[in-house]
Short mmCIF file of C-alpha atoms in Angstrom, two decimals:
data_model
loop_
_atom_site.label_atom_id
_atom_site.label_comp_id
_atom_site.label_asym_id
_atom_site.label_seq_id
_atom_site.Cartn_x
_atom_site.Cartn_y
_atom_site.Cartn_z
CA MET A 1 0.00 0.00 0.00
CA GLU A 2 2.88 2.34 0.74
CA GLN A 3 4.11 1.83 -2.82
CA GLY A 4 0.70 2.96 -4.03
CA TYR A 5 0.76 6.18 -2.01
CA SER A 6 4.20 6.95 -3.43
CA ARG A 7 2.62 7.13 -6.88
CA ILE A 8 0.33 9.93 -5.72
CA LYS A 9 2.72 12.87 -5.96
CA HIS A 10 0.10 15.54 -5.27
CA LYS A 11 -0.17 15.69 -1.49
CA ASP A 12 -3.78 16.90 -1.42
CA LEU A 13 -4.99 13.69 -3.11
CA LYS A 14 -3.50 11.10 -0.75
CA ASP A 15 -6.52 11.19 1.55
CA ARG A 16 -8.89 10.22 -1.29
CA VAL A 17 -7.79 6.57 -1.39
CA VAL A 18 -10.76 4.21 -0.95
CA SER A 19 -11.61 0.58 -1.59
CA ALA A 20 -13.27 -0.51 -4.82
CA GLU A 21 -16.37 -1.39 -2.79
CA VAL A 22 -16.69 2.13 -1.42
CA ALA A 23 -16.22 3.61 -4.88
CA ALA A 24 -18.86 1.25 -6.30
CA SER A 25 -21.35 2.52 -3.72
CA TRP A 26 -21.13 5.97 -5.32
CA ILE A 27 -22.50 4.73 -8.66
CA GLN A 28 -26.23 5.31 -8.93
CA ASP A 29 -28.82 3.54 -11.06
CA GLY A 30 -29.07 5.12 -14.53
CA MET A 31 -25.65 6.76 -14.47
CA THR A 32 -23.36 6.91 -17.50
CA LEU A 33 -19.84 5.64 -16.84
CA GLY A 34 -16.79 6.40 -18.97
CA LEU A 35 -14.28 3.59 -18.46
CA SER A 36 -10.69 3.69 -19.67
CA GLY A 37 -9.54 0.82 -21.83
CA PHE A 38 -8.91 0.06 -25.48
CA THR A 39 -8.62 -3.47 -26.90
CA ARG A 40 -7.82 -5.20 -23.60
CA ALA A 41 -5.20 -2.62 -22.58
CA GLY A 42 -5.31 0.08 -19.93
CA ASP A 43 -8.78 -0.90 -18.75
CA VAL A 44 -10.01 -0.40 -15.20
CA LYS A 45 -9.93 -3.67 -13.29
CA ALA A 46 -11.31 -3.26 -9.76
CA LEU A 47 -14.37 -1.04 -9.76
CA PRO A 48 -16.28 -3.05 -12.42
CA TYR A 49 -16.08 -6.22 -10.29
CA ALA A 50 -17.12 -4.33 -7.16
CA LEU A 51 -20.00 -2.81 -9.11
CA VAL A 52 -21.24 -6.23 -10.24
CA GLU A 53 -21.08 -7.52 -6.64
CA ARG A 54 -23.02 -4.53 -5.39
CA ALA A 55 -25.65 -4.92 -8.11
CA LYS A 56 -26.45 -8.50 -7.04
CA GLY A 57 -28.72 -7.06 -4.38
CA GLU A 58 -30.28 -4.53 -6.75
CA PRO A 59 -31.93 -6.45 -9.61
CA THR A 60 -33.13 -3.29 -11.40
CA PHE A 61 -29.72 -1.55 -11.28
CA LYS A 62 -28.51 -0.55 -14.75
CA VAL A 63 -25.90 1.82 -16.16
CA ASP A 64 -24.66 3.02 -19.54
CA VAL A 65 -21.03 2.10 -20.17
CA PHE A 66 -18.87 4.03 -22.61
CA THR A 67 -15.27 2.92 -23.28
CA GLY A 68 -12.50 3.42 -25.79
CA ALA A 69 -13.00 -0.02 -27.34
CA SER A 70 -13.13 -3.58 -25.98
CA LEU A 71 -12.18 -4.23 -22.36
CA GLY A 72 -9.97 -6.93 -20.87
CA SER A 73 -10.06 -8.62 -17.46
CA ASP A 74 -13.44 -10.14 -18.49
CA VAL A 75 -15.13 -6.84 -17.62
CA ASP A 76 -17.44 -6.89 -20.65
CA LYS A 77 -18.28 -10.53 -19.84
CA ILE A 78 -19.24 -9.92 -16.20
CA PHE A 79 -21.23 -6.80 -17.07
CA ALA A 80 -23.23 -8.75 -19.64
CA GLU A 81 -23.79 -11.71 -17.32
CA ALA A 82 -24.88 -9.44 -14.45
CA GLY A 83 -27.47 -7.75 -16.67
CA ILE A 84 -26.51 -4.27 -15.48
CA LEU A 85 -26.04 -2.74 -18.92
CA ARG A 86 -28.60 -0.40 -20.43
CA LYS A 87 -26.34 0.85 -23.22
CA ARG A 88 -22.79 0.07 -24.33
CA LEU A 89 -20.60 1.86 -26.87
CA PRO A 90 -18.51 2.16 -29.08
CA PHE A 91 -16.89 -1.30 -29.57
CA GLN A 92 -16.68 -4.70 -27.88
CA ALA A 93 -15.20 -8.11 -28.62
CA ASP A 94 -16.46 -10.44 -25.88
CA PRO A 95 -18.49 -13.56 -26.87
CA THR A 96 -20.85 -13.31 -23.86
CA MET A 97 -21.51 -9.64 -24.45
CA ARG A 98 -21.99 -10.32 -28.17
CA LYS A 99 -24.61 -13.00 -27.44
CA LYS A 100 -26.56 -10.82 -24.99
CA MET A 101 -26.38 -7.87 -27.37
CA ASN A 102 -27.71 -9.87 -30.30
CA GLU A 103 -30.51 -11.17 -28.08
CA GLY A 104 -31.51 -7.56 -27.44
CA GLU A 105 -30.79 -7.52 -23.70
CA PHE A 106 -29.17 -4.08 -23.94
CA HIS A 107 -28.53 -1.43 -26.57
CA PHE A 108 -25.20 -1.31 -28.38
CA VAL A 109 -24.17 1.80 -30.31
CA ASP A 110 -21.59 0.94 -32.97
CA GLN A 111 -19.57 4.10 -33.55
CA HIS A 112 -16.55 5.17 -35.55
CA LEU A 113 -13.94 5.37 -32.82
CA SER A 114 -13.07 8.97 -33.62
CA HIS A 115 -16.70 10.06 -33.19
CA THR A 116 -17.43 9.34 -29.52
CA SER A 117 -15.41 12.30 -28.30
CA GLU A 118 -17.03 14.66 -30.80
CA MET A 119 -20.52 13.59 -29.72
CA LEU A 120 -19.64 14.11 -26.05
CA ARG A 121 -18.15 17.49 -26.84
CA ALA A 122 -21.29 18.49 -28.75
CA ASN A 123 -23.69 17.21 -26.04
CA THR A 124 -25.49 14.97 -28.53
CA MET A 125 -25.62 11.93 -26.25
CA GLU A 126 -25.58 11.15 -22.53
CA GLN A 127 -22.89 13.01 -20.65
CA ILE A 128 -20.46 11.17 -18.38
CA ASP A 129 -21.45 11.04 -14.72
CA VAL A 130 -18.33 9.22 -13.55
CA ALA A 131 -15.08 8.62 -15.45
CA VAL A 132 -12.99 5.73 -14.16
CA ILE A 133 -9.41 5.94 -15.40
CA GLU A 134 -6.53 3.49 -14.97
CA SER A 135 -3.28 5.29 -14.18
CA VAL A 136 0.35 4.64 -13.31
CA GLY A 137 0.20 7.60 -10.94
CA ILE A 138 -0.65 11.26 -10.40
CA THR A 139 2.03 13.92 -10.77
CA GLU A 140 2.89 16.80 -8.43
CA ASP A 141 0.82 19.16 -10.56
CA GLY A 142 -2.16 16.78 -10.58
CA GLN A 143 -1.83 15.17 -14.01
CA ILE A 144 -3.30 11.68 -14.28
CA ILE A 145 -0.79 9.53 -16.19
CA PRO A 146 -2.58 6.79 -18.19
CA THR A 147 -1.22 3.27 -18.54
CA THR A 148 -1.11 1.16 -21.72
CA SER A 149 -3.93 2.90 -23.54
CA VAL A 150 -5.39 6.36 -23.79
CA GLY A 151 -8.52 5.60 -25.80
CA ASN A 152 -11.29 7.99 -24.72
CA SER A 153 -9.88 8.60 -21.23
CA LEU A 154 -9.08 12.26 -21.88
CA ILE A 155 -12.54 13.24 -23.13
CA PHE A 156 -14.19 11.14 -20.40
CA ALA A 157 -12.18 12.94 -17.71
CA GLU A 158 -12.88 16.35 -19.25
CA ASN A 159 -16.59 15.62 -19.64
CA ALA A 160 -17.30 13.79 -16.36
CA LYS A 161 -18.90 15.26 -13.28
CA GLU A 162 -16.64 13.07 -11.10
CA ILE A 163 -13.49 10.98 -11.63
CA ILE A 164 -12.31 7.80 -9.96
CA VAL A 165 -8.65 6.89 -10.58
CA GLU A 166 -7.39 3.31 -10.43
CA ILE A 167 -3.63 3.38 -9.85
CA ASN A 168 -2.32 0.04 -11.10
CA LEU A 169 0.93 -0.98 -9.40
CA ALA A 170 1.47 -3.71 -11.99
CA GLN A 171 1.92 -1.11 -14.73
CA THR A 172 5.46 0.20 -15.09
CA GLU A 173 6.10 3.82 -14.10
CA GLN A 174 8.35 4.02 -17.16
CA LEU A 175 5.15 4.67 -19.12
CA LYS A 176 5.31 8.24 -17.82
CA GLY A 177 6.50 10.45 -20.66
CA VAL A 178 5.15 8.25 -23.47
CA HIS A 179 1.67 9.79 -23.63
CA ASP A 180 0.72 12.83 -25.68
CA LEU A 181 -2.63 14.16 -24.48
CA TYR A 182 -4.16 16.65 -26.91
CA SER A 183 -7.81 17.69 -26.98
CA PRO A 184 -9.24 19.76 -29.85
CA GLU A 185 -11.61 22.64 -29.23
CA LYS A 186 -15.29 22.35 -30.12
CA GLN A 187 -16.10 22.14 -33.80
CA GLY A 188 -16.43 25.62 -35.21
CA ASP A 189 -13.88 27.03 -32.74
CA ARG A 190 -11.07 24.63 -33.65
CA GLN A 191 -7.62 25.36 -34.99
CA PRO A 192 -5.79 22.86 -37.24
CA ILE A 193 -4.32 19.98 -35.25
CA PRO A 194 -0.55 20.72 -35.37
CA LEU A 195 0.62 17.18 -36.13
CA THR A 196 2.55 16.57 -39.35
CA LYS A 197 4.65 13.48 -38.51
CA PRO A 198 3.88 10.34 -36.47
CA GLU A 199 6.59 11.31 -33.98
CA ASP A 200 5.23 14.81 -33.28
CA SER A 201 4.31 15.57 -29.68
CA ILE A 202 1.60 18.22 -29.40
CA GLY A 203 0.01 17.81 -25.96
CA THR A 204 0.67 17.09 -22.29
CA GLU A 205 2.11 13.95 -20.70
CA GLY A 206 -0.97 13.43 -18.55
CA ILE A 207 -4.65 14.28 -18.16
CA LEU A 208 -5.12 17.72 -16.65
CA VAL A 209 -8.37 18.06 -14.68
CA ASN A 210 -9.89 20.12 -11.93
CA LEU A 211 -8.67 18.19 -8.87
CA ASP A 212 -12.01 18.74 -7.14
CA LYS A 213 -13.49 16.27 -9.66
CA ILE A 214 -11.28 13.42 -8.40
CA LYS A 215 -13.64 11.80 -5.89
CA GLY A 216 -11.59 8.69 -5.11
CA ILE A 217 -8.44 6.72 -5.83
CA ILE A 218 -8.26 2.90 -5.87
CA PHE A 219 -5.09 0.81 -5.85
CA THR A 220 -4.88 -2.29 -8.06
CA ASN A 221 -2.07 -4.67 -8.96
CA GLN A 222 -3.07 -6.59 -12.07
CA SER A 223 -1.55 -6.81 -15.54
CA ASP A 224 -3.56 -6.24 -18.70
CA SER A 225 -5.24 -9.25 -20.26
CA PRO A 226 -2.98 -10.64 -22.98
CA SER A 227 -4.01 -10.38 -26.59
CA ASN A 228 -5.81 -13.44 -27.95
CA ILE A 229 -4.26 -13.26 -31.42
CA VAL A 230 -2.99 -16.50 -32.93
CA PRO A 231 0.33 -16.85 -34.81
CA PRO A 232 0.36 -16.44 -38.60
CA ASP A 233 -0.76 -19.51 -40.53
CA GLU A 234 0.05 -20.50 -44.10
CA GLU A 235 -2.92 -18.61 -45.56
CA THR A 236 -2.17 -15.37 -43.73
CA LYS A 237 1.49 -15.66 -44.75
CA VAL A 238 0.40 -15.97 -48.39
CA MET A 239 -1.94 -13.02 -47.87
CA ALA A 240 0.94 -10.98 -46.50
CA ASN A 241 3.02 -11.84 -49.55
CA HIS A 242 0.25 -10.63 -51.87
CA LEU A 243 0.08 -7.36 -49.97
CA ILE A 244 3.84 -6.96 -50.14
CA ASP A 245 3.74 -7.64 -53.89
CA PHE A 246 1.19 -4.85 -54.24
CA LEU A 247 3.31 -2.43 -52.18
CA LYS A 248 6.40 -3.35 -54.22
CA SER A 249 4.51 -2.51 -57.39
CA GLU A 250 3.62 0.88 -55.91
CA VAL A 251 7.33 1.51 -55.29
CA GLU A 252 8.19 0.41 -58.83
CA GLN A 253 5.56 2.80 -60.21
CA GLY A 254 7.11 5.63 -58.21
CA ARG A 255 4.03 6.16 -56.05
CA LEU A 256 5.82 5.08 -52.85
CA THR A 257 9.42 4.78 -51.65
CA LYS A 258 10.98 1.88 -49.75
CA SER A 259 9.90 3.67 -46.56
CA LEU A 260 6.31 3.44 -47.88
CA ALA A 261 4.03 5.82 -45.91
CA PRO A 262 2.87 5.70 -42.28
CA LEU A 263 1.17 2.36 -41.68
CA GLN A 264 -2.03 1.55 -39.85
CA SER A 265 -3.20 -1.95 -39.04
CA GLY A 266 -6.47 -3.00 -37.43
CA ILE A 267 -6.76 -5.30 -34.43
CA GLY A 268 -6.83 -9.08 -34.79
CA SER A 269 -4.88 -12.12 -35.90
CA VAL A 270 -5.19 -11.59 -39.66
CA ALA A 271 -4.11 -7.94 -39.57
CA ASN A 272 -1.24 -8.78 -37.21
CA ALA A 273 -0.10 -11.64 -39.44
CA VAL A 274 -0.17 -9.45 -42.56
CA PHE A 275 1.84 -6.78 -40.74
CA HIS A 276 4.24 -9.50 -39.62
CA GLY A 277 4.95 -10.30 -43.27
CA LEU A 278 6.80 -6.98 -43.57
CA LEU A 279 9.64 -8.57 -41.59
CA GLU A 280 10.75 -10.46 -44.70
CA SER A 281 10.34 -7.51 -47.05
CA ASP A 282 12.86 -4.98 -48.39
CA PHE A 283 10.98 -2.05 -46.88
CA GLU A 284 12.86 -0.07 -44.26
CA ASN A 285 12.70 3.04 -42.06
CA LEU A 286 8.98 2.44 -41.64
CA LYS A 287 6.69 4.47 -39.40
CA VAL A 288 3.41 3.40 -37.85
CA TYR A 289 0.43 5.65 -37.10
CA SER A 290 -2.26 3.34 -35.82
CA GLU A 291 -4.85 2.66 -33.13
CA VAL A 292 -3.28 -0.45 -31.64
CA LEU A 293 0.27 -1.76 -31.58
CA GLN A 294 0.28 -5.56 -31.64
CA ASP A 295 3.16 -8.05 -31.44
CA ALA A 296 4.19 -7.60 -35.07
CA VAL A 297 5.01 -3.90 -34.61
CA PHE A 298 7.47 -4.65 -31.80
CA ASP A 299 9.00 -7.45 -33.89
CA LEU A 300 9.49 -4.88 -36.65
CA ILE A 301 11.05 -2.41 -34.18
CA ASP A 302 13.40 -5.14 -32.93
CA ALA A 303 14.37 -5.96 -36.51
CA GLY A 304 15.18 -2.31 -37.24
CA LYS A 305 12.36 -2.09 -39.79
CA VAL A 306 10.15 0.36 -37.86
CA ASP A 307 11.71 3.59 -36.62
CA PHE A 308 8.71 5.02 -34.76
CA ALA A 309 5.17 4.01 -33.80
CA SER A 310 2.23 6.18 -32.71
CA CYS A 311 -0.91 4.60 -31.28
CA CYS A 312 -3.62 4.86 -28.64
CA SER A 313 -3.16 1.35 -27.20
CA ILE A 314 -0.53 -1.38 -26.79
CA THR A 315 -2.12 -4.84 -26.90
CA LEU A 316 0.27 -7.79 -26.76
CA SER A 317 0.39 -11.53 -26.28
CA GLU A 318 1.62 -12.62 -22.85
CA PRO A 319 5.20 -13.46 -23.93
CA LYS A 320 5.53 -10.21 -25.87
CA MET A 321 3.97 -8.23 -23.01
CA ASN A 322 6.59 -9.58 -20.60
CA GLU A 323 9.34 -8.82 -23.08
CA VAL A 324 8.25 -5.27 -23.92
CA PHE A 325 7.20 -4.03 -20.49
CA GLY A 326 10.05 -5.85 -18.80
CA ASN A 327 12.46 -3.83 -20.92
CA PHE A 328 10.36 -0.76 -21.71
CA GLU A 329 13.26 1.69 -21.64
CA ARG A 330 14.42 0.08 -24.90
CA TYR A 331 11.21 1.10 -26.71
CA LYS A 332 10.21 4.28 -24.93
CA ASN A 333 11.82 6.75 -27.34
CA GLN A 334 10.15 5.09 -30.34
CA LEU A 335 6.57 5.25 -29.07
CA ILE A 336 3.75 7.74 -28.46
CA LEU A 337 0.33 6.95 -26.96
CA ARG A 338 -2.47 9.35 -27.97
CA PRO A 339 -6.24 9.75 -27.50
CA GLN A 340 -8.14 7.72 -30.05
CA GLU A 341 -9.75 10.82 -31.54
CA ILE A 342 -6.22 11.90 -32.53
CA SER A 343 -4.91 8.48 -33.62
CA ASN A 344 -8.08 8.11 -35.73
CA HIS A 345 -8.63 11.73 -36.72
CA PRO A 346 -9.61 12.20 -40.40
CA GLU A 347 -7.57 15.41 -40.65
CA ILE A 348 -4.39 13.62 -39.53
CA ILE A 349 -5.02 10.45 -41.53
CA ARG A 350 -5.45 12.46 -44.72
CA ARG A 351 -2.50 14.76 -43.97
CA LEU A 352 -0.05 11.91 -43.25
CA GLY A 353 -1.26 9.86 -46.22
CA LEU A 354 -1.61 6.58 -44.35
CA ILE A 355 -1.58 3.07 -45.74
CA SER A 356 -4.49 1.50 -43.88
CA ILE A 357 -4.87 -2.29 -43.47
CA ASN A 358 -8.07 -3.59 -41.89
CA THR A 359 -10.00 -6.85 -41.75
CA ALA A 360 -13.32 -7.66 -43.40
CA LEU A 361 -16.00 -10.24 -42.67
CA GLU A 362 -17.10 -10.24 -46.31
CA MET A 363 -16.61 -8.29 -49.53
CA ASP A 364 -18.77 -8.10 -52.63
CA LEU A 365 -18.25 -7.98 -56.37
CA TYR A 366 -18.10 -4.18 -56.44
CA GLY A 367 -15.82 -3.64 -53.45
CA ASN A 368 -18.32 -2.97 -50.66
CA VAL A 369 -17.09 -4.32 -47.32
CA ASN A 370 -18.94 -5.70 -44.29
CA SER A 371 -16.83 -5.48 -41.13
CA THR A 372 -19.46 -5.94 -38.45
CA HIS A 373 -22.61 -7.99 -39.05
CA VAL A 374 -22.72 -11.76 -39.62
CA ARG A 375 -25.44 -12.47 -42.21
CA GLY A 376 -26.35 -8.81 -42.02
CA THR A 377 -28.02 -9.01 -38.60
CA HIS A 378 -25.74 -10.32 -35.86
CA MET A 379 -23.12 -7.91 -34.56
CA MET A 380 -19.64 -9.36 -34.31
CA ASN A 381 -17.45 -6.68 -32.65
CA GLY A 382 -18.09 -3.32 -34.25
CA ILE A 383 -16.73 -1.04 -36.95
CA GLY A 384 -13.94 0.18 -34.67
CA GLY A 385 -11.56 2.52 -36.41
CA SER A 386 -11.71 0.89 -39.83
CA GLY A 387 -14.11 3.54 -41.15
CA ASP A 388 -12.02 6.40 -39.80
CA PHE A 389 -9.06 5.09 -41.76
CA ALA A 390 -10.74 3.72 -44.90
CA ARG A 391 -12.53 6.96 -45.75
CA ASN A 392 -9.41 9.09 -45.31
CA ALA A 393 -6.30 6.97 -45.97
CA ARG A 394 -4.03 7.24 -49.00
CA LEU A 395 -4.58 3.51 -49.49
CA ALA A 396 -7.54 1.72 -47.88
CA ILE A 397 -6.74 -2.00 -47.92
CA PHE A 398 -9.07 -4.72 -46.62
CA VAL A 399 -7.92 -8.27 -45.97
CA THR A 400 -9.77 -11.51 -45.29
CA LYS A 401 -9.55 -15.21 -46.06
CA SER A 402 -11.58 -16.06 -49.15
CA ILE A 403 -13.66 -18.74 -47.40
CA ALA A 404 -14.85 -19.54 -43.88
CA LYS A 405 -16.41 -22.55 -42.13
CA ASP A 406 -14.35 -25.03 -44.18
CA GLY A 407 -15.60 -23.53 -47.42
CA ASP A 408 -19.31 -23.36 -46.59
CA ILE A 409 -19.09 -19.57 -46.60
CA SER A 410 -17.57 -17.49 -49.37
CA SER A 411 -16.12 -14.22 -48.10
CA ILE A 412 -16.63 -12.84 -51.61
CA VAL A 413 -20.38 -12.58 -52.20
CA PRO A 414 -22.62 -10.95 -54.81
CA PHE A 415 -23.74 -8.26 -52.36
CA VAL A 416 -22.57 -7.85 -48.77
CA SER A 417 -25.34 -8.40 -46.23
CA HIS A 418 -24.36 -5.22 -44.36
CA VAL A 419 -22.34 -2.30 -45.72
CA ASP A 420 -19.78 -0.66 -43.42
CA HIS A 421 -17.41 0.59 -46.11
CA THR A 422 -18.85 1.47 -49.49
CA GLU A 423 -16.99 0.84 -52.73
CA HIS A 424 -16.09 4.55 -52.67
CA ASP A 425 -13.85 4.02 -49.63
CA VAL A 426 -12.13 0.75 -50.58
CA ASP A 427 -8.97 0.77 -52.69
CA VAL A 428 -7.51 -2.73 -52.48
CA LEU A 429 -8.91 -6.15 -51.52
CA VAL A 430 -6.54 -8.92 -50.42
CA THR A 431 -7.19 -12.61 -49.75
CA GLU A 432 -4.90 -15.62 -49.84
CA GLN A 433 -5.90 -15.95 -53.51
CA GLY A 434 -4.42 -12.59 -54.52
CA TYR A 435 -5.23 -8.89 -54.56
CA ALA A 436 -7.51 -6.59 -56.52
CA ASP A 437 -6.53 -2.95 -57.00
CA LEU A 438 -9.87 -1.19 -57.47
CA ARG A 439 -8.63 2.37 -57.82
CA GLY A 440 -10.06 4.22 -60.78
CA LEU A 441 -12.25 1.31 -61.88
CA ALA A 442 -15.96 1.57 -62.66
CA PRO A 443 -18.26 -1.03 -61.01
CA ARG A 444 -18.39 -3.31 -64.06
CA GLN A 445 -14.59 -3.21 -64.35
CA ARG A 446 -14.17 -4.45 -60.80
CA VAL A 447 -16.20 -7.64 -60.98
CA GLU A 448 -13.95 -10.02 -62.92
CA LEU A 449 -10.85 -8.65 -61.15
CA ILE A 450 -12.32 -9.44 -57.75
CA ILE A 451 -13.63 -12.86 -58.81
CA ASN A 452 -10.40 -13.96 -60.48
CA ASN A 453 -7.95 -12.49 -57.96
CA CYS A 454 -9.72 -12.74 -54.60
CA ALA A 455 -12.51 -15.35 -54.66
CA HIS A 456 -11.82 -18.98 -53.83
CA PRO A 457 -11.82 -21.23 -56.94
CA MET A 458 -14.79 -23.24 -55.61
CA TYR A 459 -16.95 -20.10 -55.82
CA ARG A 460 -15.68 -18.35 -58.94
CA GLU A 461 -18.11 -19.99 -61.37
CA GLN A 462 -21.07 -19.29 -59.06
CA LEU A 463 -20.05 -15.65 -58.73
CA MET A 464 -19.66 -15.25 -62.50
CA ASP A 465 -23.03 -16.93 -63.08
CA TYR A 466 -24.59 -14.46 -60.69
CA TYR A 467 -22.99 -11.51 -62.44
CA GLN A 468 -24.22 -12.65 -65.86
CA SER A 469 -27.73 -12.85 -64.42
CA ALA A 470 -27.35 -9.39 -62.86
CA LEU A 471 -26.24 -7.96 -66.22
CA GLU A 472 -29.64 -8.88 -67.63
CA LYS A 473 -31.19 -6.48 -65.11
CA GLY A 474 -28.86 -3.72 -66.32
CA GLY A 475 -27.82 -0.63 -64.44
CA HIS A 476 -24.61 1.11 -63.53
CA THR A 477 -24.06 -1.44 -60.74
CA PRO A 478 -25.92 -4.54 -61.97
CA HIS A 479 -27.70 -6.60 -59.31
CA ASP A 480 -30.38 -9.21 -59.05
CA LEU A 481 -31.26 -8.50 -55.43
CA GLU A 482 -33.28 -11.65 -54.82
CA LYS A 483 -30.49 -13.86 -56.08
CA ALA A 484 -27.79 -11.76 -54.41
CA PHE A 485 -29.12 -12.34 -50.92
CA SER A 486 -30.06 -15.96 -51.66
CA TRP A 487 -26.45 -16.81 -50.89
CA HIS A 488 -26.98 -15.76 -47.29
CA SER A 489 -30.44 -17.32 -46.99
CA GLN A 490 -29.15 -20.61 -48.41
CA TYR A 491 -26.42 -20.65 -45.78
CA GLU A 492 -29.02 -20.08 -43.05
CA ASN A 493 -31.26 -22.85 -44.40
CA GLU A 494 -28.72 -25.40 -45.62
CA GLY A 495 -25.47 -24.54 -43.84
CA THR A 496 -23.54 -23.77 -47.02
CA MET A 497 -23.36 -21.23 -49.82
CA ARG A 498 -22.08 -23.84 -52.27
CA GLN A 499 -23.91 -25.44 -55.18
CA LEU A 500 -26.45 -22.74 -55.81
CA VAL A 501 -28.80 -23.47 -58.71
CA LYS A 502 -27.22 -21.86 -61.74
CA VAL A 503 -29.11 -19.00 -63.36
#
């Protein structure tokens, strides 16, 4: 406990230390909570469990929970099981929460990750009653130093009526000095964001708040949940090679140099594996400007391939977490952690000219991408930051395996069952079959390229048969809507998209 008090440098705050149970008693039914955390990193770990325990005796108790993205430490799971959620936003990735959400037990608002802060700033949704922020400590001048993510913590703290700080003794104090906390003014009163390179520092090292808002401080001692990514497999390695071939061709055409452009990669095993493929490439002096840094980025730093990485969260497997945070001084000067509204800000993405690599659930013949809804109805995780990047990046690349469920599902379909990214925002599609560069192509020019380069061979004939039928209907973007969605209905009824009746 003494070690915990030593992390509170501001003397007037030392008497605000309480237990998680006491802090949980302050939360009232119907409140809106802003919890730190982004993709299993930097999330609060004590108060949520105390809140669930307290709610066992209050069956009608419900709260709205806003976060940066998904939470670790099974927090999303226990919230869903306890039935205390009224609304959750903007992203999640927990199977239990996903099931309850799709059963309609609570509302889920799927938001672009750069938008939450703007909506809070504009008072267009519920304001934060209590912000709960994980921290490595509080400085002499009262700055709250975040841990392994920033996410929405800054806007939550600014917007909240009250703040509870969880000081996590398991998080290294060497994180101090890595964060860059910058908050834009309201829209209409805003100056340009003065960031022109991934390594630029434009804000403060901690969250500056009115100290009267800090109602309590909790001590914890628990590491982040490790990432659940799996190592690259043969298909993702092939996919990475296709992507590298495309990037090489861009260099040969003089559109990129061997340093490429700042890179962004979405969360997950496929995106991490594709990024990992850069290890074997000739590209060098790379920079990363992304939401999340996964294992592959630190492998690239170790290999001397990546010079600098900017993010809003560090999410690692357990071995890589021990390696990185056990020797953090080695990486500290090559990293910056920012709020997600800055890591995902359209102005910055467009200015830096990012190469954006994100994952898709399914893609269609014209380049529309579904990132969120299985069969068009069941939420998977959420759009996350993929829309922030796809709409504004220099190159918007989407990757996925061409088939799923042992071939019963084609990831290339006539028409996606839910559109997250329209064909206007998608530049390149990549599967283990190849890549399709869609830039400058009209809808009818895209179809054969996508079928031949990205679809699995077992589905190419079916896709071409569909397109020939759609051509009979005519139009700038030919479709036979009944037949287009029959692929999804056949899967629901028969468990496979294969062997459709030819048209």
